[in-house]
CSV table of C-alpha atoms in Angstrom, one decimal:
chain,number,residue,atom,x,y,z
A,589,MET,CA,-40.5,19.9,-235.3
A,590,ARG,CA,-40.4,23.7,-237.2
A,591,PHE,CA,-37.1,24.7,-236.3
A,592,CYS,CA,-36.1,20.8,-236.8
A,593,THR,CA,-37.5,21.0,-240.6
A,594,ARG,CA,-36.3,24.6,-241.6
A,595,LEU,CA,-32.3,23.2,-240.1
A,596,ALA,CA,-32.9,19.8,-242.1
A,597,VAL,CA,-33.6,21.7,-244.9
A,598,VAL,CA,-30.8,23.9,-245.3
A,599,LEU,CA,-28.2,21.1,-244.1
A,600,PHE,CA,-29.0,18.8,-247.0
A,601,GLY,CA,-29.3,22.3,-249.4
A,602,VAL,CA,-25.7,22.1,-248.4
A,603,PHE,CA,-24.5,19.0,-249.0
A,604,GLY,CA,-26.0,18.9,-252.1
A,605,PHE,CA,-23.6,21.9,-252.5
A,606,GLY,CA,-20.8,19.9,-251.7
A,607,PHE,CA,-21.6,16.4,-253.9
A,608,ALA,CA,-21.6,19.0,-257.1
A,609,ALA,CA,-18.7,21.2,-256.3
A,610,ALA,CA,-15.6,20.4,-258.0
A,611,ALA,CA,-13.8,16.8,-257.7
A,612,HIS,CA,-11.5,17.6,-254.7
A,613,ALA,CA,-14.2,18.9,-252.9
A,614,GLN,CA,-14.1,18.9,-249.5
A,615,ALA,CA,-18.1,18.0,-247.6
A,616,GLY,CA,-20.2,16.6,-245.2
A,617,VAL,CA,-22.4,16.6,-243.1
A,618,TYR,CA,-23.0,14.8,-239.3
A,619,ILE,CA,-25.4,14.3,-236.9
A,620,GLY,CA,-24.9,14.4,-232.8
A,621,TYR,CA,-25.7,15.0,-229.4
A,622,GLN,CA,-24.6,18.1,-227.6
A,623,ALA,CA,-24.8,19.0,-223.3
A,624,THR,CA,-25.1,22.9,-223.4
A,625,GLN,CA,-24.4,25.0,-219.7
A,626,LEU,CA,-26.2,28.1,-219.4
A,627,ARG,CA,-24.4,29.7,-216.7
A,628,GLY,CA,-24.9,33.3,-215.5
A,629,ILE,CA,-28.8,32.9,-214.8
A,630,THR,CA,-30.8,35.5,-211.9
A,631,CYS,CA,-32.2,32.8,-209.3
A,632,PHE,CA,-35.9,34.6,-208.6
A,633,GLU,CA,-37.4,32.2,-206.0
A,634,THR,CA,-36.8,33.2,-202.3
A,635,ALA,CA,-36.4,30.8,-198.9
A,636,PRO,CA,-37.3,28.3,-198.7
A,637,LEU,CA,-37.1,27.8,-201.7
A,638,GLU,CA,-34.5,26.8,-204.2
A,639,CYS,CA,-34.1,27.3,-208.2
A,640,SER,CA,-34.6,23.7,-209.8
A,641,SER,CA,-31.8,24.1,-211.4
A,642,THR,CA,-28.9,26.0,-208.9
A,643,GLY,CA,-25.7,27.9,-209.8
A,644,GLY,CA,-27.5,30.1,-211.9
A,645,LYS,CA,-27.0,27.4,-214.2
A,646,VAL,CA,-28.6,25.2,-215.8
A,647,ASN,CA,-27.8,22.0,-217.9
A,648,PRO,CA,-30.4,21.4,-221.0
A,649,ALA,CA,-29.0,18.3,-223.9
A,650,GLY,CA,-30.2,16.7,-227.1
A,651,PHE,CA,-30.2,17.4,-231.2
A,652,GLN,CA,-27.1,18.7,-233.3
A,653,ALA,CA,-26.2,18.1,-236.9
A,654,GLY,CA,-24.5,20.1,-238.9
A,655,ALA,CA,-22.2,20.8,-242.8
A,656,TYR,CA,-19.1,22.0,-243.1
A,657,TYR,CA,-17.2,23.3,-246.5
A,658,ASP,CA,-13.2,22.4,-246.7
A,659,PHE,CA,-12.2,25.3,-248.9
A,660,ARG,CA,-8.9,26.2,-249.2
A,661,ASN,CA,-5.3,24.7,-247.9
A,662,VAL,CA,-3.5,27.1,-245.4
A,663,GLY,CA,-0.1,25.9,-244.5
A,664,PRO,CA,-1.1,22.6,-242.5
A,665,MET,CA,-4.3,24.0,-241.6
A,666,ARG,CA,-7.2,22.6,-244.4
A,667,LEU,CA,-9.4,26.9,-243.6
A,668,GLY,CA,-13.3,26.0,-244.4
A,669,VAL,CA,-17.1,26.9,-243.1
A,670,ASP,CA,-19.2,25.2,-241.2
A,671,PHE,CA,-23.1,25.3,-240.5
A,672,ARG,CA,-25.1,24.1,-237.4
A,673,GLY,CA,-28.0,24.1,-234.8
A,674,GLY,CA,-29.0,21.9,-232.4
A,675,VAL,CA,-32.6,21.8,-230.6
A,676,MET,CA,-31.9,21.1,-226.3
A,677,HIS,CA,-33.8,20.9,-223.5
A,678,SER,CA,-33.8,20.3,-219.8
A,679,ASN,CA,-36.2,19.0,-217.5
A,680,LYS,CA,-35.5,21.9,-214.5
A,681,SER,CA,-34.9,25.7,-214.7
A,682,ALA,CA,-32.4,28.3,-213.0
A,683,THR,CA,-34.7,31.1,-212.2
A,684,SER,CA,-37.5,28.8,-210.5
A,685,SER,CA,-38.6,25.6,-208.7
A,686,ALA,CA,-40.4,25.0,-211.3
A,687,GLY,CA,-39.7,21.3,-213.4
A,688,GLY,CA,-40.7,19.1,-215.9
A,689,ASN,CA,-40.3,17.5,-220.0
A,690,ASP,CA,-38.8,21.1,-221.2
A,691,THR,CA,-38.7,23.6,-218.9
A,692,THR,CA,-35.2,25.2,-220.1
A,693,VAL,CA,-35.5,24.7,-224.4
A,694,LEU,CA,-33.0,25.8,-226.2
A,695,ASP,CA,-32.6,25.8,-229.4
A,696,ASN,CA,-29.9,27.8,-232.2
A,697,ALA,CA,-28.1,28.1,-235.6
A,698,LEU,CA,-24.6,29.4,-236.2
A,699,LEU,CA,-22.3,30.1,-239.3
A,700,GLY,CA,-18.6,29.9,-238.6
A,701,VAL,CA,-15.3,29.1,-239.9
A,702,ARG,CA,-12.9,26.3,-239.0
A,703,GLY,CA,-9.5,24.6,-239.6
A,704,SER,CA,-7.9,21.1,-239.7
A,705,PHE,CA,-5.2,20.2,-239.2
A,706,HIS,CA,-3.4,17.2,-240.6
A,707,THR,CA,-1.1,15.3,-238.1
A,708,PRO,CA,1.7,12.5,-238.1
A,709,ILE,CA,-1.8,9.8,-236.8
A,710,SER,CA,-3.1,9.4,-240.6
A,711,TRP,CA,-7.2,8.1,-239.2
A,712,LEU,CA,-7.0,11.4,-236.9
A,713,THR,CA,-7.4,15.5,-237.8
A,714,PRO,CA,-7.8,17.6,-234.9
A,715,TYR,CA,-10.2,21.5,-236.0
A,716,VAL,CA,-11.0,24.6,-234.3
A,717,GLN,CA,-13.4,26.7,-235.1
A,718,ILE,CA,-15.0,30.0,-234.3
A,719,SER,CA,-19.1,30.1,-234.4
A,720,ALA,CA,-21.1,32.7,-234.2
A,721,GLY,CA,-25.8,33.0,-235.5
A,722,TYR,CA,-28.4,32.7,-233.6
A,723,GLY,CA,-29.6,31.1,-230.6
A,724,ARG,CA,-33.3,31.2,-228.5
A,725,SER,CA,-34.2,29.9,-225.2
A,726,ASN,CA,-36.0,31.1,-222.0
A,727,ALA,CA,-33.1,30.0,-219.9
A,728,THR,CA,-33.7,33.1,-218.5
A,729,LEU,CA,-37.6,33.9,-217.7
A,730,PRO,CA,-38.9,32.4,-215.0
A,731,PHE,CA,-41.9,30.6,-215.3
A,732,GLY,CA,-45.8,32.8,-215.2
A,733,ALA,CA,-43.3,36.7,-215.3
A,734,SER,CA,-44.7,37.9,-218.0
A,735,LEU,CA,-48.7,36.2,-217.6
A,736,THR,CA,-51.1,38.4,-216.3
A,737,THR,CA,-54.4,35.4,-215.0
A,738,THR,CA,-53.4,32.0,-213.1
A,739,THR,CA,-54.1,30.1,-216.8
A,740,PRO,CA,-50.6,27.8,-216.8
A,741,LEU,CA,-49.8,29.1,-220.6
A,742,PRO,CA,-46.3,28.5,-222.7
A,743,ARG,CA,-43.3,29.9,-221.1
A,744,LEU,CA,-41.9,33.2,-223.6
A,745,GLU,CA,-38.2,32.5,-225.3
A,746,ASP,CA,-35.3,35.4,-226.0
A,747,SER,CA,-34.2,36.1,-229.1
A,748,TYR,CA,-30.0,35.8,-228.5
A,749,ILE,CA,-27.2,36.4,-230.4
A,750,MET,CA,-24.3,33.5,-229.8
A,751,TYR,CA,-21.6,32.8,-230.1
A,752,GLU,CA,-19.2,30.1,-229.8
A,753,GLY,CA,-15.8,28.4,-230.8
A,754,PHE,CA,-15.3,24.9,-230.6
A,755,ALA,CA,-12.2,22.5,-230.5
A,756,GLY,CA,-12.3,18.8,-231.4
A,757,LEU,CA,-11.3,15.3,-233.1
A,758,THR,CA,-11.6,13.6,-236.3
A,759,ILE,CA,-11.0,9.9,-236.0
A,760,HIS,CA,-11.4,8.3,-239.7
A,761,ILE,CA,-13.2,5.0,-239.5
A,762,PHE,CA,-14.4,4.5,-242.4
A,763,PRO,CA,-14.0,6.0,-246.2
A,764,MET,CA,-17.7,7.9,-246.2
A,765,ILE,CA,-17.4,7.8,-241.9
A,766,ASP,CA,-15.4,9.7,-239.5
A,767,LEU,CA,-16.3,9.5,-236.2
A,768,ARG,CA,-16.3,13.2,-233.5
A,769,PRO,CA,-15.8,11.3,-229.4
A,770,ILE,CA,-15.2,14.9,-227.8
A,771,GLU,CA,-16.0,18.7,-229.4
A,772,LEU,CA,-16.0,21.7,-226.5
A,773,GLY,CA,-17.2,24.7,-227.1
A,774,ILE,CA,-16.7,27.6,-225.0
A,775,GLY,CA,-18.9,30.9,-225.2
A,776,ASN,CA,-21.5,33.9,-225.1
A,777,MET,CA,-25.2,35.1,-225.8
A,778,ASN,CA,-26.6,38.3,-225.5
A,779,ARG,CA,-29.9,38.7,-225.9
A,780,VAL,CA,-32.2,40.9,-228.4
A,781,GLY,CA,-34.7,42.3,-227.1
A,782,ASN,CA,-36.8,40.9,-225.2
A,783,SER,CA,-39.4,38.1,-225.7
A,784,GLY,CA,-42.4,40.8,-223.5
A,785,ALA,CA,-42.1,39.6,-220.0
A,786,THR,CA,-42.4,41.8,-217.1
A,787,VAL,CA,-38.5,39.6,-214.9
A,788,ASP,CA,-36.3,39.1,-217.1
A,789,GLY,CA,-33.1,38.2,-216.5
A,790,PRO,CA,-29.8,38.8,-217.5
A,791,SER,CA,-29.2,40.2,-220.8
A,792,SER,CA,-26.4,38.2,-221.4
A,793,VAL,CA,-25.7,34.6,-220.3
A,794,GLY,CA,-22.1,32.2,-220.5
A,795,VAL,CA,-22.1,28.4,-223.0
A,796,ALA,CA,-20.4,25.9,-222.7
A,797,SER,CA,-20.6,22.3,-224.5
A,798,ILE,CA,-19.7,18.9,-225.0
A,799,GLY,CA,-20.9,17.3,-227.4
A,800,ALA,CA,-20.2,14.4,-229.5
A,801,SER,CA,-21.0,13.0,-233.6
A,802,VAL,CA,-20.5,10.4,-236.9
A,803,VAL,CA,-19.8,12.7,-239.6
A,804,PHE,CA,-20.9,11.6,-242.8
A,805,HIS,CA,-18.3,13.3,-245.2
A,806,LEU,CA,-17.3,13.0,-249.5
A,807,PRO,CA,-15.1,10.1,-250.7
A,808,SER,CA,-12.2,12.7,-252.1
A,809,SER,CA,-12.1,15.0,-248.1
A,810,ARG,CA,-9.7,12.6,-247.5
């Protein structure tokens, strides 16, 4: 909950800056849903048990929000910056047979550079983006790996440097509202330090995502 609150404060601040900027500024905020697949995770279970999410993969999904500010034309491309964050979870584990609400969690905050392109179809704008930042997840940690007691305790979480490239489409619906029906992403997470767990999985985790969102922007951004 604290992560969500901090993210909202930052996004409103960025959007407020856009309103205060020059008349030709292109700024907006977006909110939507994202499903992320984390890959290359080690399963610690032994036969006859199996991990609840198999194949070294787990798919946390949930809330995504962001803000962007486009500031310069470079040929056919409109160049800008983007700040986004997400709060995602899964009721499955790729490291153990355990399951339940928030078994696997992923929080992230990413800053990136984006480029959008005008097309002959006036209401359609493709874009590409590359972002990097902070990720926090317990995806590689087995239940109870760091505990010295049988008393159930919350799972620890690792910190990661996260980077991801995105590509998507924007459909213009109303003067101040657009729709992003699909956005695809691919990247990686590299662990920073450790959470104190006595057993942990790989320090590098593959990332792939798919999402959709609604965009609210300044009238001058079209």
